[in-house]
């Protein structure tokens, strides 16, 4: 039964303040008395405070699943509006200028779109490593503040939003006659990316940004012993040589004020397709990797490093012989330089394919792919399955041959085909990362086990009883 108002005695130290609400409780049972005392103590603990009941924030916050679905819905709506505005802007132009306009717009933005794709794929790599026993932080010598796959995906999400918005603004402004404003869009985007990378304050993942910049510096100037992260990132940069080539052409047009114009299309333009800067930028990642191999041979005296350097040197004739098409007579190109280009391309592709399978992956005999420490979809699909190796080896062979097409400067006019081949090269490198990192982890584990066994054998020798007679 519920009781009524309780009036404490006049000498009670727990008197209520005037105007406060009466306390109602159950007079029957000790539980009611205990609750009454607790409530009285809580209300009288501080005369300056008015008692208030806490409101549960969980009751007013939406569930994480609902928030996630809402974000996905907003993302698709944003993508639809960007595509709709971009398509309508392109359709406003005349048919004879439309393809040329798309080619120029694509040139400015496809490098950052490809980088965004690579960031997404790198996040997937890290997610798979997190499911396995591979400690990628130990392999790359990362500190405890390194980015996880969730943070990588967060960065990729913002890149996925910002780059298409800038591209849509460029298309819309140009098609509506605001040429100067349209020309400023890629310039502003490139400057913003550069500033974020070098921003010295502790925001935007400062330690990770500076780790990336330090590694790039070590790649360009290999004046020290080569670490795994140095040549790992340098190998990824060879797959992004098209990105750097387009960046060079874009920056060239920005410097010479040729954005949103057709001046670059003229034969004497310094930013045209015949520019010598295109093959130079294309070959730089391979030259950096070549110098790394020579430095590694200097430090270790291993002949394997020289053979690896020879592999990267085979990309040089593919790039420069292709670029000669703009500087030689058509008959000379058809009769001599084109067969030479085809021969050098086949040699580079086969050599690189052989090195991937036998050296980088150590798949001369089928081993395992990942030792997962907890069951997941990837472990169920990939662990110990032979079709995985057949798929990876076969796709690597085909995409290695296709990569020769992309390295050829005289085949760059079909920008959609080149973009597709470059995206496929990103996927090939994404597959390569799994096997390369696992192979390195296997070597590190084997070396650690060998050292432990040697230490154990030495301890056994020291602790063994001696048989000397006194």
Tab-separated table of N, CA, C and O in Angstrom, residues 263-369:
chain	number	residue	atom	x	y	z
A	263	UNK	N	44.011	26.485	-75.841
A	263	UNK	CA	45.365	26.858	-76.263
A	263	UNK	C	46.325	25.683	-76.176
A	263	UNK	O	47.267	25.573	-76.971
A	264	UNK	N	46.099	24.790	-75.203
A	264	UNK	CA	46.980	23.633	-75.042
A	264	UNK	C	46.885	22.669	-76.224
A	264	UNK	O	47.760	21.830	-76.425
A	265	UNK	N	45.794	22.791	-77.018
A	265	UNK	CA	45.597	21.884	-78.139
A	265	UNK	C	46.420	22.275	-79.364
A	265	UNK	O	46.542	21.502	-80.296
A	266	UNK	N	46.994	23.477	-79.349
A	266	UNK	CA	47.801	23.931	-80.470
A	266	UNK	C	49.113	23.160	-80.533
A	266	UNK	O	49.642	22.701	-79.523
A	267	UNK	N	49.651	23.038	-81.725
A	267	UNK	CA	50.837	22.198	-81.939
A	267	UNK	C	52.062	22.723	-81.202
A	267	UNK	O	52.920	21.937	-80.781
A	268	UNK	N	52.178	24.028	-81.041
A	268	UNK	CA	53.361	24.601	-80.397
A	268	UNK	C	53.159	24.844	-78.913
A	268	UNK	O	53.972	25.519	-78.275
A	269	UNK	N	52.105	24.320	-78.323
A	269	UNK	CA	51.842	24.548	-76.906
A	269	UNK	C	52.820	23.739	-76.054
A	269	UNK	O	53.134	22.577	-76.360
A	270	UNK	N	53.306	24.366	-74.979
A	270	UNK	CA	54.246	23.670	-74.092
A	270	UNK	C	53.546	22.611	-73.252
A	270	UNK	O	54.213	21.780	-72.627
A	271	UNK	N	52.218	22.640	-73.221
A	271	UNK	CA	51.455	21.684	-72.416
A	271	UNK	C	50.707	20.674	-73.273
A	271	UNK	O	49.771	20.019	-72.788
A	272	UNK	N	51.067	20.541	-74.538
A	272	UNK	CA	50.369	19.624	-75.432
A	272	UNK	C	50.816	18.190	-75.260
A	272	UNK	O	51.679	17.856	-74.435
A	273	UNK	N	50.245	17.306	-76.070
A	273	UNK	CA	50.529	15.876	-75.955
A	273	UNK	C	51.948	15.525	-76.379
A	273	UNK	O	52.439	14.449	-76.025
A	274	UNK	N	52.599	16.420	-77.147
A	274	UNK	CA	53.958	16.134	-77.602
A	274	UNK	C	55.008	16.598	-76.606
A	274	UNK	O	56.208	16.461	-76.847
A	275	UNK	N	54.608	17.141	-75.465
A	275	UNK	CA	55.544	17.701	-74.497
A	275	UNK	C	56.506	16.643	-73.976
A	275	UNK	O	56.106	15.507	-73.668
A	276	UNK	N	57.762	16.996	-73.859
A	276	UNK	CA	58.772	16.077	-73.347
A	276	UNK	C	58.582	15.820	-71.859
A	276	UNK	O	59.083	14.830	-71.309
A	277	UNK	N	57.819	16.700	-71.197
A	277	UNK	CA	57.568	16.499	-69.773
A	277	UNK	C	56.737	15.262	-69.483
A	277	UNK	O	56.838	14.691	-68.379
A	278	UNK	N	55.922	14.814	-70.439
A	278	UNK	CA	55.057	13.652	-70.214
A	278	UNK	C	55.878	12.386	-70.003
A	278	UNK	O	55.725	11.704	-68.967
A	279	UNK	N	56.783	12.001	-70.911
A	279	UNK	CA	57.570	10.782	-70.649
A	279	UNK	C	58.519	10.921	-69.466
A	279	UNK	O	58.800	9.927	-68.782
A	280	UNK	N	58.995	12.133	-69.200
A	280	UNK	CA	59.898	12.315	-68.054
A	280	UNK	C	59.166	12.021	-66.750
A	280	UNK	O	59.686	11.313	-65.869
A	281	UNK	N	57.951	12.563	-66.597
A	281	UNK	CA	57.188	12.308	-65.376
A	281	UNK	C	56.760	10.846	-65.299
A	281	UNK	O	56.742	10.242	-64.212
A	282	UNK	N	56.431	10.245	-66.441
A	282	UNK	CA	56.048	8.838	-66.441
A	282	UNK	C	57.170	7.930	-65.952
A	282	UNK	O	56.930	6.951	-65.239
A	283	UNK	N	58.389	8.255	-66.291
A	283	UNK	CA	59.507	7.368	-65.989
A	283	UNK	C	60.085	7.600	-64.591
A	283	UNK	O	60.812	6.738	-64.070
A	284	UNK	N	59.775	8.731	-63.969
A	284	UNK	CA	60.385	9.056	-62.679
A	284	UNK	C	60.132	7.998	-61.599
A	284	UNK	O	61.067	7.628	-60.869
A	285	UNK	N	58.896	7.485	-61.402
A	285	UNK	CA	58.720	6.452	-60.365
A	285	UNK	C	59.592	5.222	-60.590
A	285	UNK	O	60.083	4.620	-59.623
A	286	UNK	N	59.809	4.841	-61.840
A	286	UNK	CA	60.665	3.698	-62.132
A	286	UNK	C	62.135	4.019	-61.870
A	286	UNK	O	62.897	3.151	-61.411
A	287	UNK	N	62.539	5.246	-62.136
A	287	UNK	CA	63.914	5.654	-61.853
A	287	UNK	C	64.152	5.665	-60.338
A	287	UNK	O	65.210	5.220	-59.862
A	288	UNK	N	63.188	6.181	-59.588
A	288	UNK	CA	63.319	6.170	-58.126
A	288	UNK	C	63.471	4.749	-57.608
A	288	UNK	O	64.319	4.474	-56.742
A	289	UNK	N	62.659	3.846	-58.129
A	289	UNK	CA	62.733	2.441	-57.684
A	289	UNK	C	64.053	1.804	-58.122
A	289	UNK	O	64.611	0.976	-57.384
A	290	UNK	N	64.545	2.182	-59.283
A	290	UNK	CA	65.829	1.673	-59.762
A	290	UNK	C	66.959	2.092	-58.823
A	290	UNK	O	67.817	1.281	-58.445
A	291	UNK	N	66.986	3.355	-58.420
A	291	UNK	CA	68.018	3.841	-57.497
A	291	UNK	C	67.903	3.163	-56.135
A	291	UNK	O	68.918	2.912	-55.472
A	292	UNK	N	66.682	2.859	-55.716
A	292	UNK	CA	66.515	2.140	-54.455
A	292	UNK	C	67.158	0.753	-54.517
A	292	UNK	O	67.812	0.326	-53.556
A	293	UNK	N	66.964	0.078	-55.642
A	293	UNK	CA	67.563	-1.251	-55.790
A	293	UNK	C	69.093	-1.167	-55.778
A	293	UNK	O	69.761	-2.025	-55.179
A	294	UNK	N	69.634	-0.141	-56.438
A	294	UNK	CA	71.090	0.022	-56.432
A	294	UNK	C	71.592	0.333	-55.022
A	294	UNK	O	72.655	-0.159	-54.613
A	295	UNK	N	70.858	1.142	-54.299
A	295	UNK	CA	71.241	1.431	-52.916
A	295	UNK	C	71.161	0.166	-52.057
A	295	UNK	O	72.022	-0.082	-51.199
A	296	UNK	N	70.155	-0.653	-52.292
A	296	UNK	CA	70.015	-1.885	-51.542
A	296	UNK	C	71.164	-2.842	-51.841
A	296	UNK	O	71.661	-3.532	-50.934
A	297	UNK	N	71.591	-2.883	-53.084
A	297	UNK	CA	72.741	-3.728	-53.430
A	297	UNK	C	74.009	-3.209	-52.759
A	297	UNK	O	74.845	-3.997	-52.294
A	298	UNK	N	74.160	-1.893	-52.675
A	298	UNK	CA	75.323	-1.308	-52.015
A	298	UNK	C	75.380	-1.693	-50.539
A	298	UNK	O	76.462	-1.930	-49.982
A	299	UNK	N	74.211	-1.780	-49.900
A	299	UNK	CA	74.164	-2.084	-48.478
A	299	UNK	C	74.250	-3.575	-48.186
A	299	UNK	O	74.842	-3.978	-47.172
A	300	UNK	N	73.638	-4.407	-49.031
A	300	UNK	CA	73.529	-5.836	-48.726
A	300	UNK	C	74.391	-6.730	-49.602
A	300	UNK	O	74.625	-7.890	-49.235
A	301	UNK	N	74.840	-6.221	-50.761
A	301	UNK	CA	75.628	-7.010	-51.726
A	301	UNK	C	74.858	-8.219	-52.254
A	301	UNK	O	75.452	-9.197	-52.704
A	302	UNK	N	73.539	-8.142	-52.245
A	302	UNK	CA	72.725	-9.224	-52.787
A	302	UNK	C	72.478	-8.990	-54.277
A	302	UNK	O	72.021	-7.925	-54.682
A	303	UNK	N	72.757	-10.003	-55.082
A	303	UNK	CA	72.585	-9.865	-56.532
A	303	UNK	C	71.112	-9.762	-56.925
A	303	UNK	O	70.804	-9.276	-58.024
A	304	UNK	N	70.230	-10.206	-56.044
A	304	UNK	CA	68.797	-10.094	-56.339
A	304	UNK	C	68.394	-8.638	-56.545
A	304	UNK	O	67.526	-8.336	-57.382
A	305	UNK	N	69.015	-7.734	-55.816
A	305	UNK	CA	68.693	-6.311	-55.961
A	305	UNK	C	69.074	-5.806	-57.349
A	305	UNK	O	68.373	-4.948	-57.915
A	306	UNK	N	70.154	-6.335	-57.927
A	306	UNK	CA	70.544	-5.922	-59.282
A	306	UNK	C	69.548	-6.423	-60.315
A	306	UNK	O	69.203	-5.703	-61.268
A	307	UNK	N	69.080	-7.651	-60.167
A	307	UNK	CA	68.065	-8.161	-61.091
A	307	UNK	C	66.759	-7.378	-60.960
A	307	UNK	O	66.048	-7.170	-61.957
A	308	UNK	N	66.454	-6.950	-59.744
A	308	UNK	CA	65.256	-6.132	-59.555
A	308	UNK	C	65.429	-4.764	-60.210
A	308	UNK	O	64.486	-4.222	-60.808
A	309	UNK	N	66.618	-4.195	-60.105
A	309	UNK	CA	66.899	-2.923	-60.779
A	309	UNK	C	66.767	-3.076	-62.291
A	309	UNK	O	66.265	-2.174	-62.984
A	310	UNK	N	67.205	-4.216	-62.820
A	310	UNK	CA	67.071	-4.462	-64.259
A	310	UNK	C	65.610	-4.498	-64.673
A	310	UNK	O	65.243	-4.033	-65.760
A	311	UNK	N	64.753	-5.017	-63.805
A	311	UNK	CA	63.313	-5.061	-64.117
A	311	UNK	C	62.757	-3.659	-64.311
A	311	UNK	O	62.013	-3.403	-65.271
A	312	UNK	N	63.098	-2.740	-63.420
A	312	UNK	CA	62.584	-1.376	-63.542
A	312	UNK	C	63.203	-0.629	-64.715
A	312	UNK	O	62.566	0.264	-65.287
A	313	UNK	N	64.413	-0.998	-65.088
A	313	UNK	CA	65.038	-0.332	-66.235
A	313	UNK	C	64.353	-0.700	-67.543
A	313	UNK	O	64.431	0.065	-68.513
A	314	UNK	N	63.653	-1.843	-67.600
A	314	UNK	CA	62.979	-2.225	-68.841
A	314	UNK	C	61.768	-1.342	-69.135
A	314	UNK	O	61.243	-1.373	-70.257
A	315	UNK	N	61.295	-0.562	-68.158
A	315	UNK	CA	60.180	0.358	-68.412
A	315	UNK	C	60.628	1.616	-69.133
A	315	UNK	O	59.798	2.301	-69.755
A	316	UNK	N	61.927	1.927	-69.086
A	316	UNK	CA	62.423	3.170	-69.700
A	316	UNK	C	62.237	3.162	-71.215
A	316	UNK	O	61.698	4.127	-71.777
A	317	UNK	N	62.647	2.110	-71.952
A	317	UNK	CA	62.421	2.147	-73.412
A	317	UNK	C	60.952	2.130	-73.798
A	317	UNK	O	60.587	2.707	-74.831
A	318	UNK	N	60.095	1.494	-73.002
A	318	UNK	CA	58.667	1.492	-73.326
A	318	UNK	C	58.132	2.917	-73.363
A	318	UNK	O	57.378	3.307	-74.266
A	319	UNK	N	58.538	3.724	-72.401
A	319	UNK	CA	58.010	5.083	-72.267
A	319	UNK	C	58.595	6.010	-73.316
A	319	UNK	O	57.865	6.743	-74.013
A	320	UNK	N	59.920	5.978	-73.502
A	320	UNK	CA	60.554	6.958	-74.384
A	320	UNK	C	60.425	6.592	-75.862
A	320	UNK	O	60.318	7.488	-76.709
A	321	UNK	N	60.417	5.313	-76.178
A	321	UNK	CA	60.209	4.939	-77.577
A	321	UNK	C	58.789	5.295	-78.009
A	321	UNK	O	58.567	5.744	-79.150
A	322	UNK	N	57.827	5.132	-77.120
A	322	UNK	CA	56.461	5.531	-77.434
A	322	UNK	C	56.363	7.033	-77.679
A	322	UNK	O	55.647	7.484	-78.586
A	323	UNK	N	57.087	7.815	-76.867
A	323	UNK	CA	57.031	9.273	-77.018
A	323	UNK	C	57.677	9.751	-78.307
A	323	UNK	O	57.402	10.872	-78.752
A	324	UNK	N	58.503	8.914	-78.947
A	324	UNK	CA	59.175	9.325	-80.184
A	324	UNK	C	58.205	9.480	-81.351
A	324	UNK	O	58.576	10.063	-82.374
A	325	UNK	N	56.998	8.966	-81.226
A	325	UNK	CA	56.047	9.083	-82.327
A	325	UNK	C	55.772	10.535	-82.686
A	325	UNK	O	55.482	10.848	-83.843
A	326	UNK	N	55.842	11.435	-81.687
A	326	UNK	CA	55.583	12.850	-81.928
A	326	UNK	C	56.792	13.577	-82.503
A	326	UNK	O	56.695	14.755	-82.828
A	327	UNK	N	57.925	12.896	-82.630
A	327	UNK	CA	59.158	13.579	-83.021
A	327	UNK	C	59.867	12.910	-84.186
A	327	UNK	O	60.977	13.332	-84.553
A	328	UNK	N	59.290	11.858	-84.781
A	328	UNK	CA	59.902	11.186	-85.929
A	328	UNK	C	58.901	11.150	-87.073
A	328	UNK	O	57.694	11.397	-86.882
A	329	UNK	N	59.385	10.811	-88.236
A	329	UNK	CA	58.517	10.700	-89.408
A	329	UNK	C	57.601	9.478	-89.290
A	329	UNK	O	57.976	8.488	-88.650
A	330	UNK	N	56.406	9.544	-89.882
A	330	UNK	CA	55.473	8.410	-89.777
A	330	UNK	C	56.056	7.105	-90.284
A	330	UNK	O	55.818	6.038	-89.702
A	331	UNK	N	56.825	7.151	-91.404
A	331	UNK	CA	57.413	5.915	-91.929
A	331	UNK	C	58.435	5.328	-90.963
A	331	UNK	O	58.514	4.107	-90.793
A	332	UNK	N	59.222	6.181	-90.333
A	332	UNK	CA	60.211	5.697	-89.363
A	332	UNK	C	59.523	5.061	-88.164
A	332	UNK	O	59.984	4.042	-87.625
A	333	UNK	N	58.424	5.657	-87.750
A	333	UNK	CA	57.696	5.090	-86.626
A	333	UNK	C	57.126	3.725	-86.970
A	333	UNK	O	57.233	2.772	-86.194
A	334	UNK	N	56.524	3.597	-88.142
A	334	UNK	CA	55.877	2.342	-88.533
A	334	UNK	C	56.888	1.223	-88.763
A	334	UNK	O	56.667	0.075	-88.351
A	335	UNK	N	58.006	1.530	-89.385
A	335	UNK	CA	58.955	0.500	-89.800
A	335	UNK	C	59.964	0.123	-88.717
A	335	UNK	O	60.454	-1.016	-88.713
A	336	UNK	N	60.293	1.053	-87.826
A	336	UNK	CA	61.359	0.768	-86.866
A	336	UNK	C	60.929	0.945	-85.407
A	336	UNK	O	61.054	0.026	-84.607
A	337	UNK	N	60.428	2.109	-85.082
A	337	UNK	CA	60.191	2.420	-83.671
A	337	UNK	C	58.988	1.675	-83.104
A	337	UNK	O	59.005	1.286	-81.928
A	338	UNK	N	57.952	1.469	-83.909
A	338	UNK	CA	56.795	0.753	-83.377
A	338	UNK	C	57.119	-0.701	-83.042
A	338	UNK	O	56.735	-1.168	-81.945
A	339	UNK	N	57.809	-1.475	-83.904
A	339	UNK	CA	58.215	-2.826	-83.484
A	339	UNK	C	59.125	-2.827	-82.260
A	339	UNK	O	59.019	-3.717	-81.398
A	340	UNK	N	60.007	-1.818	-82.177
A	340	UNK	CA	60.872	-1.725	-81.006
A	340	UNK	C	60.063	-1.462	-79.738
A	340	UNK	O	60.347	-2.026	-78.666
A	341	UNK	N	59.047	-0.633	-79.868
A	341	UNK	CA	58.176	-0.349	-78.725
A	341	UNK	C	57.420	-1.605	-78.293
A	341	UNK	O	57.308	-1.900	-77.092
A	342	UNK	N	56.899	-2.374	-79.250
A	342	UNK	CA	56.179	-3.597	-78.924
A	342	UNK	C	57.099	-4.612	-78.238
A	342	UNK	O	56.709	-5.254	-77.251
A	343	UNK	N	58.319	-4.742	-78.731
A	343	UNK	CA	59.264	-5.687	-78.139
A	343	UNK	C	59.621	-5.296	-76.708
A	343	UNK	O	59.633	-6.143	-75.800
A	344	UNK	N	59.893	-4.019	-76.500
A	344	UNK	CA	60.243	-3.563	-75.151
A	344	UNK	C	59.052	-3.687	-74.205
A	344	UNK	O	59.224	-4.000	-73.020
A	345	UNK	N	57.835	-3.472	-74.721
A	345	UNK	CA	56.649	-3.605	-73.881
A	345	UNK	C	56.415	-5.040	-73.433
A	345	UNK	O	56.089	-5.300	-72.263
A	346	UNK	N	56.581	-6.001	-74.353
A	346	UNK	CA	56.410	-7.413	-74.005
A	346	UNK	C	57.483	-7.847	-73.009
A	346	UNK	O	57.203	-8.571	-72.036
A	347	UNK	N	58.709	-7.391	-73.211
A	347	UNK	CA	59.791	-7.746	-72.297
A	347	UNK	C	59.521	-7.216	-70.891
A	347	UNK	O	59.681	-7.933	-69.890
A	348	UNK	N	59.103	-5.962	-70.786
A	348	UNK	CA	58.813	-5.375	-69.484
A	348	UNK	C	57.657	-6.083	-68.780
A	348	UNK	O	57.720	-6.351	-67.574
A	349	UNK	N	56.615	-6.426	-69.531
A	349	UNK	CA	55.455	-7.077	-68.931
A	349	UNK	C	55.790	-8.472	-68.414
A	349	UNK	O	55.420	-8.846	-67.293
A	350	UNK	N	56.510	-9.257	-69.217
A	350	UNK	CA	56.838	-10.620	-68.806
A	350	UNK	C	57.807	-10.635	-67.635
A	350	UNK	O	57.662	-11.440	-66.698
A	351	UNK	N	58.792	-9.753	-67.670
A	351	UNK	CA	59.758	-9.677	-66.580
A	351	UNK	C	59.066	-9.271	-65.278
A	351	UNK	O	59.290	-9.854	-64.210
A	352	UNK	N	58.199	-8.278	-65.354
A	352	UNK	CA	57.492	-7.808	-64.158
A	352	UNK	C	56.558	-8.885	-63.618
A	352	UNK	O	56.441	-9.072	-62.390
A	353	UNK	N	55.890	-9.611	-64.519
A	353	UNK	CA	54.992	-10.685	-64.095
A	353	UNK	C	55.773	-11.790	-63.394
A	353	UNK	O	55.349	-12.277	-62.320
A	354	UNK	N	56.887	-12.173	-63.945
A	354	UNK	CA	57.719	-13.206	-63.319
A	354	UNK	C	58.176	-12.770	-61.933
A	354	UNK	O	58.139	-13.555	-60.978
A	355	UNK	N	58.572	-11.517	-61.794
A	355	UNK	CA	59.073	-11.037	-60.507
A	355	UNK	C	57.956	-10.977	-59.462
A	355	UNK	O	58.178	-11.271	-58.288
A	356	UNK	N	56.767	-10.584	-59.886
A	356	UNK	CA	55.642	-10.532	-58.956
A	356	UNK	C	55.367	-11.898	-58.344
A	356	UNK	O	55.207	-12.028	-57.113
A	357	UNK	N	55.315	-12.920	-59.190
A	357	UNK	CA	54.890	-14.240	-58.735
A	357	UNK	C	55.986	-14.937	-57.939
A	357	UNK	O	55.735	-15.496	-56.866
A	358	UNK	N	57.209	-14.900	-58.436
A	358	UNK	CA	58.269	-15.695	-57.820
A	358	UNK	C	59.027	-14.965	-56.723
A	358	UNK	O	59.552	-15.608	-55.807
A	359	UNK	N	59.121	-13.633	-56.787
A	359	UNK	CA	59.922	-12.890	-55.824
A	359	UNK	C	59.057	-12.126	-54.815
A	359	UNK	O	59.189	-12.312	-53.612
A	360	UNK	N	58.200	-11.249	-55.334
A	360	UNK	CA	57.396	-10.433	-54.415
A	360	UNK	C	56.393	-11.278	-53.635
A	360	UNK	O	56.144	-11.028	-52.447
A	361	UNK	N	55.808	-12.283	-54.287
A	361	UNK	CA	54.774	-13.086	-53.641
A	361	UNK	C	55.279	-14.434	-53.142
A	361	UNK	O	54.668	-15.034	-52.267
A	362	UNK	N	56.364	-14.922	-53.745
A	362	UNK	CA	56.885	-16.255	-53.407
A	362	UNK	C	55.817	-17.316	-53.617
A	362	UNK	O	55.556	-18.170	-52.764
A	363	UNK	N	55.184	-17.272	-54.798
A	363	UNK	CA	54.121	-18.225	-55.124
A	363	UNK	C	54.578	-19.237	-56.163
A	363	UNK	O	53.772	-19.749	-56.943
A	364	UNK	N	55.896	-19.486	-56.201
A	364	UNK	CA	56.367	-20.514	-57.129
A	364	UNK	C	55.690	-21.847	-56.805
A	364	UNK	O	55.427	-22.660	-57.680
A	365	UNK	N	55.431	-22.067	-55.527
A	365	UNK	CA	54.571	-23.171	-55.081
A	365	UNK	C	53.427	-22.560	-54.288
A	365	UNK	O	53.637	-21.594	-53.546
A	366	UNK	N	52.250	-23.079	-54.426
A	366	UNK	CA	51.089	-22.506	-53.749
A	366	UNK	C	51.247	-22.663	-52.236
A	366	UNK	O	51.428	-23.756	-51.726
A	367	UNK	N	51.188	-21.557	-51.541
A	367	UNK	CA	51.207	-21.566	-50.080
A	367	UNK	C	49.833	-21.179	-49.599
A	367	UNK	O	48.835	-21.466	-50.252
A	368	UNK	N	49.732	-20.535	-48.438
A	368	UNK	CA	48.442	-20.086	-47.962
A	368	UNK	C	48.319	-18.597	-48.235
A	368	UNK	O	49.292	-17.936	-48.523
A	369	UNK	N	47.110	-18.082	-48.107
A	369	UNK	CA	46.938	-16.657	-48.393
A	369	UNK	C	46.921	-15.852	-47.105
A	369	UNK	O	47.713	-14.938	-46.944
